[in-house]
PDB file of C-alpha atoms in Angstrom:
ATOM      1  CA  UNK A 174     -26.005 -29.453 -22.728  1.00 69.00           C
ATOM      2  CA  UNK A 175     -22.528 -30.153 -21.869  1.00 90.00           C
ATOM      3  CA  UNK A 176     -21.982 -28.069 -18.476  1.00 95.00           C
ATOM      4  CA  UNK A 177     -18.951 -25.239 -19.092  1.00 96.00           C
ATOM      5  CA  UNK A 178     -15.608 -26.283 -17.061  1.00 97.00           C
ATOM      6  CA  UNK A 179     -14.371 -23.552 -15.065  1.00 98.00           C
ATOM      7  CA  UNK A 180     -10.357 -23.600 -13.823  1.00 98.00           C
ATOM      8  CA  UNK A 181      -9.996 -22.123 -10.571  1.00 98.00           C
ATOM      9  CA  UNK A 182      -6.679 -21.714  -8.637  1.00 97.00           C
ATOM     10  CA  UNK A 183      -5.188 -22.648  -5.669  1.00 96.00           C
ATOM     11  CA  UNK A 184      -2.925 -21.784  -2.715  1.00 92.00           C
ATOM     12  CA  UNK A 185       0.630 -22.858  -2.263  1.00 88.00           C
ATOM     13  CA  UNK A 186       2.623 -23.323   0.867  1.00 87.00           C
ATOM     14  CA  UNK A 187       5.813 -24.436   2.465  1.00 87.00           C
ATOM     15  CA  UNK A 188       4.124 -24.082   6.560  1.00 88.00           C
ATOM     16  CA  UNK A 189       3.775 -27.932   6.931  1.00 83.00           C
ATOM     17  CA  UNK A 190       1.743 -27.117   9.943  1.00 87.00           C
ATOM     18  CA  UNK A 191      -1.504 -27.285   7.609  1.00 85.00           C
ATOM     19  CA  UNK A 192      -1.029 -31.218   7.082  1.00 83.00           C
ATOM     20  CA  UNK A 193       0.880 -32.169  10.526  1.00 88.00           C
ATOM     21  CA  UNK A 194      -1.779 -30.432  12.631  1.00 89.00           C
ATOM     22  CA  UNK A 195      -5.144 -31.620  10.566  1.00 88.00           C
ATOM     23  CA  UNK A 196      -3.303 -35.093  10.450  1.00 86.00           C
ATOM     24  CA  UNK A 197      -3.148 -35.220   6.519  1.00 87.00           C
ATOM     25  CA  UNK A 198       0.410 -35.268   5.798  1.00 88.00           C
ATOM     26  CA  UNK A 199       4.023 -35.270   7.563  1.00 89.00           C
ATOM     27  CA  UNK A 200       6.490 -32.665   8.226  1.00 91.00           C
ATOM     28  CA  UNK A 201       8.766 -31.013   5.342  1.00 87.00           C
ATOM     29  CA  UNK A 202       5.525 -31.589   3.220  1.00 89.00           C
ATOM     30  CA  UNK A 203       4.426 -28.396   1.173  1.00 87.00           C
ATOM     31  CA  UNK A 204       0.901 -28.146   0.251  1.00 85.00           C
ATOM     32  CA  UNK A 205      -1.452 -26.791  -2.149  1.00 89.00           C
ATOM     33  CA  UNK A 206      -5.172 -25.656  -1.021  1.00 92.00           C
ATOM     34  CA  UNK A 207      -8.389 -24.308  -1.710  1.00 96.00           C
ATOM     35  CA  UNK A 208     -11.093 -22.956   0.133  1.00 94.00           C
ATOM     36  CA  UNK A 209     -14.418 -25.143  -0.835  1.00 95.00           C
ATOM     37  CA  UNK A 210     -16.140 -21.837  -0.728  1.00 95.00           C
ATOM     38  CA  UNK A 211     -15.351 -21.417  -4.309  1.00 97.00           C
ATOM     39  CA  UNK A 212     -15.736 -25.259  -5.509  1.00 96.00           C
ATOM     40  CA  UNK A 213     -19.578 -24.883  -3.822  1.00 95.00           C
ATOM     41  CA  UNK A 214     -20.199 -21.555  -5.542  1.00 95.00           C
ATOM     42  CA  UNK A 215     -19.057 -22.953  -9.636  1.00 97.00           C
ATOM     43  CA  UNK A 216     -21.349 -26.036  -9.232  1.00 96.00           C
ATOM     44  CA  UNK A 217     -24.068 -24.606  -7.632  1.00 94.00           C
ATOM     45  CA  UNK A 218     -24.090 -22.218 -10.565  1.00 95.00           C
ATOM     46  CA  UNK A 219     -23.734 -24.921 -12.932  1.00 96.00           C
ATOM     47  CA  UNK A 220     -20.437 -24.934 -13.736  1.00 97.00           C
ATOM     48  CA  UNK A 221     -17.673 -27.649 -13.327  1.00 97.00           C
ATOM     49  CA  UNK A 222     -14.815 -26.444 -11.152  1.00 98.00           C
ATOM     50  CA  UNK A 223     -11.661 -27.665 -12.070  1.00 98.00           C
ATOM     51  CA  UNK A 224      -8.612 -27.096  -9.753  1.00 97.00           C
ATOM     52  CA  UNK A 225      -5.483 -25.354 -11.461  1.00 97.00           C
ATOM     53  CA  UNK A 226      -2.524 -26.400  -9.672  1.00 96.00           C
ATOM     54  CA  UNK A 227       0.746 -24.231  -9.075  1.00 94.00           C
ATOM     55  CA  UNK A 228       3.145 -25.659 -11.015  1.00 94.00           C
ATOM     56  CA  UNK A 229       7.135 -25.057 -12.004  1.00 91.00           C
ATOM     57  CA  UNK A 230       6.661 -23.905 -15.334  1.00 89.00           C
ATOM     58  CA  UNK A 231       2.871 -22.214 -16.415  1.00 88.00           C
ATOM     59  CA  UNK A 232       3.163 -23.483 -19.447  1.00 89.00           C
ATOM     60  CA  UNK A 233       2.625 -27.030 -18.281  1.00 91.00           C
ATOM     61  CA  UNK A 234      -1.026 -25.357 -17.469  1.00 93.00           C
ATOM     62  CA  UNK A 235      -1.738 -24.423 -21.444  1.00 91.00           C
ATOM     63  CA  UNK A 236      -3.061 -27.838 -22.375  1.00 92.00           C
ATOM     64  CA  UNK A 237      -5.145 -27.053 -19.960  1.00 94.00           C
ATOM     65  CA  UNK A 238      -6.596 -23.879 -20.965  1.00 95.00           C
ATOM     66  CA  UNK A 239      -7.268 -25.565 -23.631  1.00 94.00           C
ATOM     67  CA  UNK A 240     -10.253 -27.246 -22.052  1.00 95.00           C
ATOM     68  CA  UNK A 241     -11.412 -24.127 -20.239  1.00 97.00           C
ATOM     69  CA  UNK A 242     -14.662 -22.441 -20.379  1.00 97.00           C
ATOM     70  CA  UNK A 243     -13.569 -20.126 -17.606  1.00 98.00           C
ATOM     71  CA  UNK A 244     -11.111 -18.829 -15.078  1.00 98.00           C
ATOM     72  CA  UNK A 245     -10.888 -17.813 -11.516  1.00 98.00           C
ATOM     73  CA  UNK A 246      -7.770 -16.440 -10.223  1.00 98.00           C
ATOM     74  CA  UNK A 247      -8.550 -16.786  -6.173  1.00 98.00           C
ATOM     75  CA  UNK A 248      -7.290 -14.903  -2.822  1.00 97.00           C
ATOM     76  CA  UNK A 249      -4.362 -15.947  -0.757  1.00 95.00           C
ATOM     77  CA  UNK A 250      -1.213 -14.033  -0.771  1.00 95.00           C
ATOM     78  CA  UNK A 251       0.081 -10.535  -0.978  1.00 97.00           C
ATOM     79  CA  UNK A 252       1.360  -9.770  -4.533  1.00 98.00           C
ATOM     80  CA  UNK A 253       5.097  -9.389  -4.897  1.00 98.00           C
ATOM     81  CA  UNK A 254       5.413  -5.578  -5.162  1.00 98.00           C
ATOM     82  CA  UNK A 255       8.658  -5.631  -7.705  1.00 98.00           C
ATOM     83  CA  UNK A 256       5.758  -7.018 -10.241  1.00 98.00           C
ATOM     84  CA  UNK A 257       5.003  -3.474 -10.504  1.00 98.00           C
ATOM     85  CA  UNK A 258       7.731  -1.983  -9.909  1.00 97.00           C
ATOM     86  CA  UNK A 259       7.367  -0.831  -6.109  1.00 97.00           C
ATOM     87  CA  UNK A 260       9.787  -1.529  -3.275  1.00 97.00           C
ATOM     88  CA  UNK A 261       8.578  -3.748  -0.394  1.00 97.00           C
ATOM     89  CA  UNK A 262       6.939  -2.223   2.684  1.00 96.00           C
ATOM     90  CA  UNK A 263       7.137  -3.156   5.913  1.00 96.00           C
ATOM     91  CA  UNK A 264       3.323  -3.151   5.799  1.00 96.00           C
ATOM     92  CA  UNK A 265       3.653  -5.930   3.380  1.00 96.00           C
ATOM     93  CA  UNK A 266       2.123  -9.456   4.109  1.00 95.00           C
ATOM     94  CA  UNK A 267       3.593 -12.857   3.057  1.00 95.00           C
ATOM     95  CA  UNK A 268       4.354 -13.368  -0.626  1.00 96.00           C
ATOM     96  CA  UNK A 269       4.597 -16.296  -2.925  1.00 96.00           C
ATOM     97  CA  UNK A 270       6.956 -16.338  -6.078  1.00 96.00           C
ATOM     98  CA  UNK A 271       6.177 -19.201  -7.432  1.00 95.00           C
ATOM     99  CA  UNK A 272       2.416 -18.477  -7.569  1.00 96.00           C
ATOM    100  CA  UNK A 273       2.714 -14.989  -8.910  1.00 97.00           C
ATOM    101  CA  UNK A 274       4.489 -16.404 -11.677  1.00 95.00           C
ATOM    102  CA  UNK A 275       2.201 -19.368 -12.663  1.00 96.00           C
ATOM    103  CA  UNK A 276      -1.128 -17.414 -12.224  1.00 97.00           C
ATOM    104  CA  UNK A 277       0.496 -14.099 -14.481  1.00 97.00           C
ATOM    105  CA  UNK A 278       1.094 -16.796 -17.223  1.00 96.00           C
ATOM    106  CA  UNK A 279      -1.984 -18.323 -17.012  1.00 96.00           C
ATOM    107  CA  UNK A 280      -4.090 -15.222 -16.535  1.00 97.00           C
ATOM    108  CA  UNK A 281      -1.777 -13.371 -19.124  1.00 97.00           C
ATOM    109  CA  UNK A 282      -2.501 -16.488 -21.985  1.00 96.00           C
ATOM    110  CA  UNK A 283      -6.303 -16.376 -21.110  1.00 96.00           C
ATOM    111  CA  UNK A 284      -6.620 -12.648 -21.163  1.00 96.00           C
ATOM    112  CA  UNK A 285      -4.895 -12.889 -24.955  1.00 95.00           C
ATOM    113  CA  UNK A 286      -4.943 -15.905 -26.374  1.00 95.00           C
ATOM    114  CA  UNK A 287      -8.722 -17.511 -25.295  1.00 94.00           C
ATOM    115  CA  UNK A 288     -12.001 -16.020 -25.437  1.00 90.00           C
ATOM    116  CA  UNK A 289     -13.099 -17.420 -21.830  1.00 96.00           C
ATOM    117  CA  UNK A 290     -14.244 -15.268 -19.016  1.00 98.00           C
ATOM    118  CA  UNK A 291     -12.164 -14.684 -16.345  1.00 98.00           C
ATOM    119  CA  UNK A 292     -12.927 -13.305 -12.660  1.00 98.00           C
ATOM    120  CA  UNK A 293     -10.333 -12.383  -9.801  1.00 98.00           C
ATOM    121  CA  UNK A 294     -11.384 -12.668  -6.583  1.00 98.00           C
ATOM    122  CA  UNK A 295      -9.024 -10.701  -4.018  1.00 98.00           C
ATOM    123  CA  UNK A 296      -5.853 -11.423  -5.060  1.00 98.00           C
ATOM    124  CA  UNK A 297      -7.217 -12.267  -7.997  1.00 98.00           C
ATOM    125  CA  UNK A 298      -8.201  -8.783  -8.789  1.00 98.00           C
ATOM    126  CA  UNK A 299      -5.077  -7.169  -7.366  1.00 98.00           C
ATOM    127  CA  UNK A 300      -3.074  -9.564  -9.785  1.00 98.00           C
ATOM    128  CA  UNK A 301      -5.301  -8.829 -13.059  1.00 98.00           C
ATOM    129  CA  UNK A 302      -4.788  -5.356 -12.268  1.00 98.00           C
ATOM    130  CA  UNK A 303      -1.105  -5.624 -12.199  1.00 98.00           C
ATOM    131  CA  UNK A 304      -1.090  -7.668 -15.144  1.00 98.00           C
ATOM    132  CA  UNK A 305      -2.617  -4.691 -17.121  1.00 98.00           C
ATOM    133  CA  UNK A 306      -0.380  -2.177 -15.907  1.00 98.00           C
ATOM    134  CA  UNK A 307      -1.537  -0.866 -12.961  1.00 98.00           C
ATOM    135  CA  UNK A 308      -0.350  -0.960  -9.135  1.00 98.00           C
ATOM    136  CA  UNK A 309      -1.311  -1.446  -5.652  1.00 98.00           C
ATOM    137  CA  UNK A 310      -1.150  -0.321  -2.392  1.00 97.00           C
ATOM    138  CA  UNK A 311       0.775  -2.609  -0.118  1.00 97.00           C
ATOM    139  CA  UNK A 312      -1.375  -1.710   3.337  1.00 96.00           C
ATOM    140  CA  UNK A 313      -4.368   0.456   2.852  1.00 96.00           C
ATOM    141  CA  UNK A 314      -4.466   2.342   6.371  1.00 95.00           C
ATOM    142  CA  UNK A 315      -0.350   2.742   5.478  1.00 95.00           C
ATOM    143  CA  UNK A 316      -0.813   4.308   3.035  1.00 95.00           C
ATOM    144  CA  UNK A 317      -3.865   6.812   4.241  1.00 95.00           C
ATOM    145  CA  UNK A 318      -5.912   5.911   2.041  1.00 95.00           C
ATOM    146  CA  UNK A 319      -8.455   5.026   4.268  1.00 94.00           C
ATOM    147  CA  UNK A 320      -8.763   4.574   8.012  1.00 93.00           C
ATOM    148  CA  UNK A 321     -11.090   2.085   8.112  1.00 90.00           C
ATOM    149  CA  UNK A 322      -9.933  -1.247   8.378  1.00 91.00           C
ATOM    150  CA  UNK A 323     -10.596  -3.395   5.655  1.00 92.00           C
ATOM    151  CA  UNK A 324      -9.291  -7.052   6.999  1.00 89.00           C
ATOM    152  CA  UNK A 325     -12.464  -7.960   9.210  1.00 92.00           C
ATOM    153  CA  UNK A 326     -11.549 -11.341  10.232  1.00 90.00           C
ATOM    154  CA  UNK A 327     -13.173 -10.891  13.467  1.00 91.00           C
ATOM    155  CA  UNK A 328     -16.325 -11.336  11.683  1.00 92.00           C
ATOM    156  CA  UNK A 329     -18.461 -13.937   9.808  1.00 90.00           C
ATOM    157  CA  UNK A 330     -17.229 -14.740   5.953  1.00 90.00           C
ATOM    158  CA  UNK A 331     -20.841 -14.809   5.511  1.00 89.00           C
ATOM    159  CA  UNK A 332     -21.625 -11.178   6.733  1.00 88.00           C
ATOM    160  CA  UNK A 333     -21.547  -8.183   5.412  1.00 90.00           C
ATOM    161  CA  UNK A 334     -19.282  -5.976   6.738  1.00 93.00           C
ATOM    162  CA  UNK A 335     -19.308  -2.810   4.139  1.00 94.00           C
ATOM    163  CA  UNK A 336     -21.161  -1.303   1.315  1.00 95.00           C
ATOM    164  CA  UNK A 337     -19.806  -0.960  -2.400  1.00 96.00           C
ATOM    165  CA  UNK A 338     -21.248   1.135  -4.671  1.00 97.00           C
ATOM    166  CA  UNK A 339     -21.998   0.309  -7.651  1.00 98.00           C
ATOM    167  CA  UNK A 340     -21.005   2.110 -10.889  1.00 97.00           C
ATOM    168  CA  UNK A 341     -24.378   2.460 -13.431  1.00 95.00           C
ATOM    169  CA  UNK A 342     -22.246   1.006 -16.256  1.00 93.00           C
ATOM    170  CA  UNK A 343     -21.414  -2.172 -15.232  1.00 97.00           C
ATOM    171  CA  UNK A 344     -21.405  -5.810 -15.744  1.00 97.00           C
ATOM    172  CA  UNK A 345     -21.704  -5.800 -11.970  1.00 96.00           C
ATOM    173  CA  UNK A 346     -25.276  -3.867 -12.090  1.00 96.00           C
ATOM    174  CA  UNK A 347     -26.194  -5.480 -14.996  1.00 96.00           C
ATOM    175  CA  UNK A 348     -25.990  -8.599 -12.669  1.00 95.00           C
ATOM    176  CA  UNK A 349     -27.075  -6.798  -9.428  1.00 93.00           C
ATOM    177  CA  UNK A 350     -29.775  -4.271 -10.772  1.00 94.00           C
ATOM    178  CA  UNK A 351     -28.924  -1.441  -7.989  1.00 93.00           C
ATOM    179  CA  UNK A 352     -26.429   0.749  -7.155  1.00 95.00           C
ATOM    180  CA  UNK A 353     -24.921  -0.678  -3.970  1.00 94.00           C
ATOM    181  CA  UNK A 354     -24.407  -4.523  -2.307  1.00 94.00           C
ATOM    182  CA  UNK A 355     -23.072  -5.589   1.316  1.00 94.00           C
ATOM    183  CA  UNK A 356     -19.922  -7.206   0.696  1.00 95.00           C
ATOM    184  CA  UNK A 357     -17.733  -9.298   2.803  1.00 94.00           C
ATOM    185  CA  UNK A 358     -13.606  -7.549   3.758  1.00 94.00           C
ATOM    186  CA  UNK A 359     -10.691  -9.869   3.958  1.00 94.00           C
ATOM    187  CA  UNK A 360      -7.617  -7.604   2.173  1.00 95.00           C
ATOM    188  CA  UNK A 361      -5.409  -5.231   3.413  1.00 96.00           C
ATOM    189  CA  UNK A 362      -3.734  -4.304  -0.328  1.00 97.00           C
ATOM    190  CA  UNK A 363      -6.058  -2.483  -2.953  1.00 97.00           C
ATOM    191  CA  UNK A 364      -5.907  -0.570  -6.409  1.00 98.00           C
ATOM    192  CA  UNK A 365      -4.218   2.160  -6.397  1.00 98.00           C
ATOM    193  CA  UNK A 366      -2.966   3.286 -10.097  1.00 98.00           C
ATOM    194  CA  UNK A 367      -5.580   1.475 -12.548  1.00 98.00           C
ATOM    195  CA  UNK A 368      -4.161  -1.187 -15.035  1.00 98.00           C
ATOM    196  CA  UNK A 369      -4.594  -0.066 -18.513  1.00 98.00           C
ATOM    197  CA  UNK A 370      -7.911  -1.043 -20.328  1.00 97.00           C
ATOM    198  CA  UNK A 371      -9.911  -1.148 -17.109  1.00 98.00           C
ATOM    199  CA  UNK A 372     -12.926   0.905 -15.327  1.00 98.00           C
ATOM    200  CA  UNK A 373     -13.451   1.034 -11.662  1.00 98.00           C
ATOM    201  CA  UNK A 374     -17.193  -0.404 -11.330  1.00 98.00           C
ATOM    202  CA  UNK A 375     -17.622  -0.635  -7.306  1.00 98.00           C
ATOM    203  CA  UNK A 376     -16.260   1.388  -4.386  1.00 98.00           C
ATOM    204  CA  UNK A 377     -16.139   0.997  -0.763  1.00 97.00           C
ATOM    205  CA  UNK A 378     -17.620   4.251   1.312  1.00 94.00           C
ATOM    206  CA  UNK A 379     -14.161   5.360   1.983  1.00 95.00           C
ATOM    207  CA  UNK A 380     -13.392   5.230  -2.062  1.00 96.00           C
ATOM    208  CA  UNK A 381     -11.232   1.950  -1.839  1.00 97.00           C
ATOM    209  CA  UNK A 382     -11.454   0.477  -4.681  1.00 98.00           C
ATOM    210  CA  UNK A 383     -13.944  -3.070  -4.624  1.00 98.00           C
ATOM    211  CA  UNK A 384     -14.670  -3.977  -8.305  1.00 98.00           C
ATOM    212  CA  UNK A 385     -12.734  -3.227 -11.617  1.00 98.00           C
ATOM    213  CA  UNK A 386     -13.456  -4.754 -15.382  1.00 98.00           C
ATOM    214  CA  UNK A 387     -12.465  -4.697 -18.628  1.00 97.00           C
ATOM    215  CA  UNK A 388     -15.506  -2.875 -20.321  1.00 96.00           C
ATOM    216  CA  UNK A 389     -17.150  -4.539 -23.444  1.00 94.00           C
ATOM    217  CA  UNK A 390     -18.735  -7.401 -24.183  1.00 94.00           C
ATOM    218  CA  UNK A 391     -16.587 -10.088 -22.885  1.00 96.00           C
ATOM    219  CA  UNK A 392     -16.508 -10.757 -18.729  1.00 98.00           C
ATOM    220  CA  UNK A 393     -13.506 -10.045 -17.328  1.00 98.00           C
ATOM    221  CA  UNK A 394     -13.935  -8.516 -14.008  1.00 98.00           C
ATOM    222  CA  UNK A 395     -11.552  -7.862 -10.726  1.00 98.00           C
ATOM    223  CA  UNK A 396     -13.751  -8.367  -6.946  1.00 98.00           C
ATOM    224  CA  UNK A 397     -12.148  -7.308  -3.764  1.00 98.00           C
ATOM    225  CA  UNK A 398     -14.141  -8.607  -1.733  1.00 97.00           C
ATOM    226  CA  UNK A 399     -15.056 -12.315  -1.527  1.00 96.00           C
ATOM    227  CA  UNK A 400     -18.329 -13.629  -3.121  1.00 96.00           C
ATOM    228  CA  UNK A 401     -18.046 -17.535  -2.598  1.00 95.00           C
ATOM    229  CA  UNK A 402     -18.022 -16.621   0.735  1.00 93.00           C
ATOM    230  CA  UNK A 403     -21.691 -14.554   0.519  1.00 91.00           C
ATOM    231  CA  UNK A 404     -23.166 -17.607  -1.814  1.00 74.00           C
ATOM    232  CA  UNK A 405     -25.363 -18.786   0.608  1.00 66.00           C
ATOM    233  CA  UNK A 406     -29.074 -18.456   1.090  1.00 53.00           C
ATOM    234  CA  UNK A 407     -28.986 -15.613   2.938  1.00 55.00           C
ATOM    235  CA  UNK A 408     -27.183 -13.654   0.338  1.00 61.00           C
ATOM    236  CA  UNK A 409     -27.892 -13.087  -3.334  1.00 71.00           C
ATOM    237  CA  UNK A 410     -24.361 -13.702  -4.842  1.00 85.00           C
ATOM    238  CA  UNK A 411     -25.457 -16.778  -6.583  1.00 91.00           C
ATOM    239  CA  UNK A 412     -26.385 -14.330  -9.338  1.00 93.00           C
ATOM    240  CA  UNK A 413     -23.282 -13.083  -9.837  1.00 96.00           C
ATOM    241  CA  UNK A 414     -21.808 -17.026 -10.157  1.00 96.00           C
ATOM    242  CA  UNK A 415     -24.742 -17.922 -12.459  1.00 96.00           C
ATOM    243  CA  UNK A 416     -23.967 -14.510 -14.703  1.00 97.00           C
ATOM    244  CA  UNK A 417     -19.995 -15.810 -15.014  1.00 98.00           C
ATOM    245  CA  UNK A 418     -21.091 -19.544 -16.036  1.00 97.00           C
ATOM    246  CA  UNK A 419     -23.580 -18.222 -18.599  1.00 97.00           C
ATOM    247  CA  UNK A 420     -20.875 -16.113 -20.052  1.00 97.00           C
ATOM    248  CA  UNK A 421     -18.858 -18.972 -19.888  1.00 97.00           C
ATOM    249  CA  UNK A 422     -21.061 -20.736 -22.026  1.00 94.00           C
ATOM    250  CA  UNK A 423     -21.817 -18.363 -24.592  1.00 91.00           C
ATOM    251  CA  UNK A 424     -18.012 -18.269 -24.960  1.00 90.00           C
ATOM    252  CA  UNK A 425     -18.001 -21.641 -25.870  1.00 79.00           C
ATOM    253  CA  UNK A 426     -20.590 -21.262 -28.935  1.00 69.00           C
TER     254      UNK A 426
END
């Protein structure tokens, strides 16, 4: 059987530093990236990643849908705020114009026009839930909805840092089988209004919001947190990867 191809997105940016200092490139140079976190978690799962470039125009990208089993829109950036209709706050993190504009097409045309299933990781879930309507808190603690701090980098991407619970009627328990999972915390933005057409499935222990999808029979699901980081041996997220390629696969039939 012919393994399902899964697009996954990358990074952009204009810091040169990332080529000058690691030796790969000269000054001026911009760059796109991707963690192999994500690459490691598709093919373990038996998928075939596939590395969707930002590009000028997203319609350049539509051939490529085309060929798509599945899609993962990935972390990186804060999401430009005037996407939904919100001022910038000084809270705000660096943004990236280009890439909101080439992942909304993208994730726009294969939320509509394909049957493939799609997962945002992060940004990725921030972004499908502006896409559908909804909005987002620039800076959690900002904007009181929590005091805890939700950008752990002092810790491990491999640890588990918080608890999410786990709504009953899910794809995520469907996948999980219980009502709460350690997850990892890189993001300082969240869900605040909910896009249209979508359920909040997980929640942190201070309500922020950790999991959203698009209920029926299709996968389309939103993740906070970040699960290619958790896919090793001492974690059980490999399910959650193998669940998205199967679905990716039945899409194709």
């Amino acid at each position: 059987m012919t393994k399902p191809i899964i697009g996954i997105t990358s990074n952009f940016t204009r810091k040169d530093e990332i080529g000058t200092i690691a030796h790969l490139g000269a000054p001026l140079q911009q760059w796109q990236l991707l963690a192999d976190d994500y690459i490691r978690a598709i093919e373990l799962a038996g998928g075939v990643p596939m590395i969707l470039p930002i590009v000028e125009d997203f319609e350049n990208l539509i051939q490529v849908l085309q060929v798509l089993d599945g899609l993962i829109i990935t972390g990186g950036n804060d999401v430009n705020p005037l996407l939904y209709n919100k001022a910038p706050e000084s809270t705000l993190g660096e943004i990236c114009i280009k890439r909101d504009n080439v992942e909304l097409g993208i994730l726009n045309k294969a939320l509509n026009d394909f049957n493939m299933p799609i997962m945002g990781i992060c940004r990725g879930c921030q972004l499908l839930n502006v896409l559908k309507g909804g909005t987002l808190h620039q800076d959690l603690v900002a904007a009181n909805v929590t005091k805890r701090e939700h950008f752990l980098a002092n810790y491990q991407i491999d640890y588990a840092t918080q608890t999410a619970k786990i709504e009953h009627e899910s794809k995520l328990y469907e996948i999980f089988k219980s009502n709460e999972i350690g997850i990892n915390s890189f993001h300082h933005q969240g869900v605040d209004k909910l896009g249209d057409g979508l359920i909040i499935t997980a929640s942190a222990e201070d309500g922020v919001v950790e999991a959203i999808e698009q209920p029926g029979d299709r996968f389309v699901m939103g993740l906070q947190w970040h699960p290619e980081m958790l896919n090793g041996k001492a974690n059980n997220f490999s399910k959650l990867f193998e669940a998205f390629v199967e679905a990716c696969l039945k899409a194709r039939s």
